[in-house]
CSV table of C-alpha atoms in Angstrom, one decimal:
chain,number,residue,atom,x,y,z
A,1,MET,CA,-123.2,56.9,51.1
A,2,VAL,CA,-126.6,56.1,50.0
A,3,PRO,CA,-126.2,53.0,48.0
A,4,TRP,CA,-127.0,54.1,43.9
A,5,ARG,CA,-125.9,52.3,40.9
A,6,VAL,CA,-128.3,53.9,38.8
A,7,ARG,CA,-126.6,56.7,36.2
A,8,LEU,CA,-126.4,60.1,37.7
A,9,SER,CA,-124.0,63.1,36.8
A,10,PHE,CA,-123.3,63.4,40.9
A,11,ARG,CA,-122.9,59.8,41.5
A,12,MET,CA,-119.4,59.0,43.4
A,13,PHE,CA,-117.0,55.7,43.3
A,14,ILE,CA,-114.8,55.4,46.3
A,15,PRO,CA,-113.4,51.8,45.9
A,16,SER,CA,-112.1,51.6,49.4
A,17,LYS,CA,-115.8,51.5,50.7
A,18,PRO,CA,-118.0,48.7,51.4
A,19,THR,CA,-120.6,50.3,49.0
A,20,ARG,CA,-118.5,51.9,46.3
A,21,TYR,CA,-120.8,53.5,44.0
A,22,GLY,CA,-123.5,55.8,45.9
A,23,ILE,CA,-124.8,59.3,46.7
A,24,LYS,CA,-122.7,60.9,49.0
A,25,LEU,CA,-124.9,62.9,51.4
A,26,TYR,CA,-123.9,65.6,54.3
A,27,CYS,CA,-125.9,66.2,57.4
A,28,VAL,CA,-126.3,69.0,59.8
A,29,CYS,CA,-126.7,67.5,63.3
A,30,GLU,CA,-127.7,69.1,66.7
A,31,ALA,CA,-125.0,68.3,69.0
A,32,LYS,CA,-126.5,67.1,72.6
A,33,SER,CA,-129.3,64.9,70.4
A,34,GLY,CA,-128.0,63.7,67.3
A,35,TYR,CA,-131.3,65.5,65.4
A,36,ILE,CA,-130.6,65.7,62.2
A,37,CYS,CA,-131.5,69.7,60.7
A,38,LYS,CA,-129.8,69.7,57.4
A,39,LEU,CA,-129.4,67.2,55.0
A,40,ASP,CA,-128.2,67.6,51.3
A,41,ASP,CA,-125.5,66.8,48.7
A,42,CYS,CA,-123.9,70.0,48.6
A,43,THR,CA,-121.1,72.2,50.1
A,44,VAL,CA,-120.8,73.2,53.7
A,45,LYS,CA,-121.3,77.1,52.7
A,46,ARG,CA,-124.7,76.5,51.1
A,47,MET,CA,-125.5,74.1,54.3
A,48,SER,CA,-124.4,76.6,56.8
A,49,ALA,CA,-125.9,79.6,55.2
A,50,ASP,CA,-129.4,78.9,57.2
A,51,PHE,CA,-126.9,79.3,60.9
A,52,LEU,CA,-124.8,82.3,60.0
A,53,GLY,CA,-125.2,85.3,62.4
A,54,LYS,CA,-127.1,83.1,65.2
A,55,GLY,CA,-124.2,82.2,67.7
A,56,HIS,CA,-123.7,78.5,66.8
A,57,CYS,CA,-120.3,76.4,66.3
A,58,ILE,CA,-119.7,74.4,63.5
A,59,TYR,CA,-117.5,71.2,64.4
A,60,MET,CA,-116.7,69.6,61.1
A,61,ASP,CA,-114.2,66.9,60.0
A,62,SER,CA,-110.6,67.4,58.2
A,63,CYS,CA,-111.8,66.8,54.5
A,64,PHE,CA,-114.1,69.7,55.1
A,65,SER,CA,-111.2,72.4,56.7
A,66,LYS,CA,-110.2,75.1,54.9
A,67,VAL,CA,-109.0,78.7,55.9
A,68,GLU,CA,-110.9,80.5,53.3
A,69,LEU,CA,-114.0,78.4,55.0
A,70,PHE,CA,-113.3,79.8,58.2
A,71,GLU,CA,-113.0,83.2,57.2
A,72,TRP,CA,-116.3,83.2,55.5
A,73,LEU,CA,-118.2,82.0,58.3
A,74,ARG,CA,-116.5,84.3,60.7
A,75,GLU,CA,-117.3,87.3,58.5
A,76,GLY,CA,-120.9,85.6,58.9
A,77,GLN,CA,-120.6,85.8,62.7
A,78,THR,CA,-120.0,81.9,63.0
A,79,ILE,CA,-117.0,80.0,65.1
A,80,ALA,CA,-115.9,77.0,63.9
A,81,VAL,CA,-113.6,74.2,65.0
A,82,ALA,CA,-112.2,71.1,62.8
A,83,THR,CA,-109.3,69.0,62.6
A,84,VAL,CA,-106.8,69.4,59.8
A,85,ILE,CA,-105.0,67.8,57.4
A,86,LYS,CA,-101.3,68.5,57.6
A,87,GLY,CA,-100.0,70.0,54.6
A,88,ARG,CA,-103.2,71.7,53.6
A,89,GLU,CA,-102.5,74.8,51.6
A,90,GLY,CA,-103.3,78.0,53.7
A,91,ASN,CA,-102.0,76.7,57.0
A,92,PRO,CA,-98.9,77.7,58.9
A,93,GLY,CA,-95.7,76.3,57.2
A,94,SER,CA,-94.0,76.7,60.6
A,95,LEU,CA,-96.2,73.8,61.9
A,96,HIS,CA,-95.4,71.7,59.4
A,97,PRO,CA,-94.0,68.2,60.8
A,98,ASN,CA,-91.1,68.5,59.2
A,99,LEU,CA,-90.1,71.7,60.3
A,100,LEU,CA,-91.2,71.4,64.1
A,101,LYS,CA,-91.0,67.8,65.9
A,102,LEU,CA,-92.8,67.7,68.9
A,103,LYS,CA,-92.4,64.7,71.5
A,104,LYS,CA,-95.2,63.2,73.0
A,105,GLY,CA,-97.4,65.4,75.3
A,106,GLU,CA,-95.6,68.7,73.5
A,107,SER,CA,-97.8,71.2,71.5
A,108,ALA,CA,-97.7,73.8,69.7
A,109,PHE,CA,-99.7,77.0,68.2
A,110,ARG,CA,-99.7,80.0,65.6
A,111,ARG,CA,-102.6,82.5,65.1
A,112,ARG,CA,-103.6,84.2,62.1
A,113,ASN,CA,-106.0,87.3,62.6
A,114,ASN,CA,-109.0,85.4,64.9
A,115,LEU,CA,-107.9,81.9,63.9
A,116,LEU,CA,-106.0,79.6,65.7
A,117,PHE,CA,-103.7,76.2,64.3
A,118,TYR,CA,-103.0,74.4,66.9
A,119,ARG,CA,-101.0,70.7,66.8
A,120,PHE,CA,-99.9,68.3,69.6
A,121,LYS,CA,-98.6,65.1,69.6
A,122,ASP,CA,-100.2,62.3,70.9
A,123,LYS,CA,-99.3,58.4,72.0
A,124,LYS,CA,-98.1,58.3,68.4
A,125,LYS,CA,-99.2,61.2,66.1
A,126,ASP,CA,-99.5,64.6,65.3
A,127,ILE,CA,-103.0,65.9,65.9
A,128,CYS,CA,-103.5,69.0,64.0
A,129,MET,CA,-107.0,71.3,64.5
A,130,MET,CA,-108.1,75.0,63.1
A,131,SER,CA,-110.4,77.2,65.4
A,132,THR,CA,-112.0,80.5,65.8
A,133,LYS,CA,-113.4,79.6,69.0
A,134,HIS,CA,-110.1,79.2,71.1
A,135,THR,CA,-107.4,81.0,72.5
A,136,ALA,CA,-104.2,80.2,73.2
A,137,GLY,CA,-101.2,80.9,74.8
């Protein structure tokens, strides 16, 4: 978040952040060096369009991980891995914490076409991820 209090149509207000008003920027970085390849205030689709079909793997945070985005990336011959918010629309209901109780160290997975949904129990909390790169079973 870049601090910015001047009027803008795309200025954001996030009360829980130290910089509450500003412009939220997203970046595409190279994994080994951390070099920023692209910096923008836009969507994941627009930012990843330059990398489609080149054999790259995109790792992203849970706020960007949606089934539709992963299917779009797969059609563009780009693989993706991300953590997932448990109750997000499109995720398999059979992996929901209310339906499937896991003990510490246990894991479960579901597959939909080339998309893997994986959930495991860490020390105290459940970790969920979605991937077109990994296999299970």
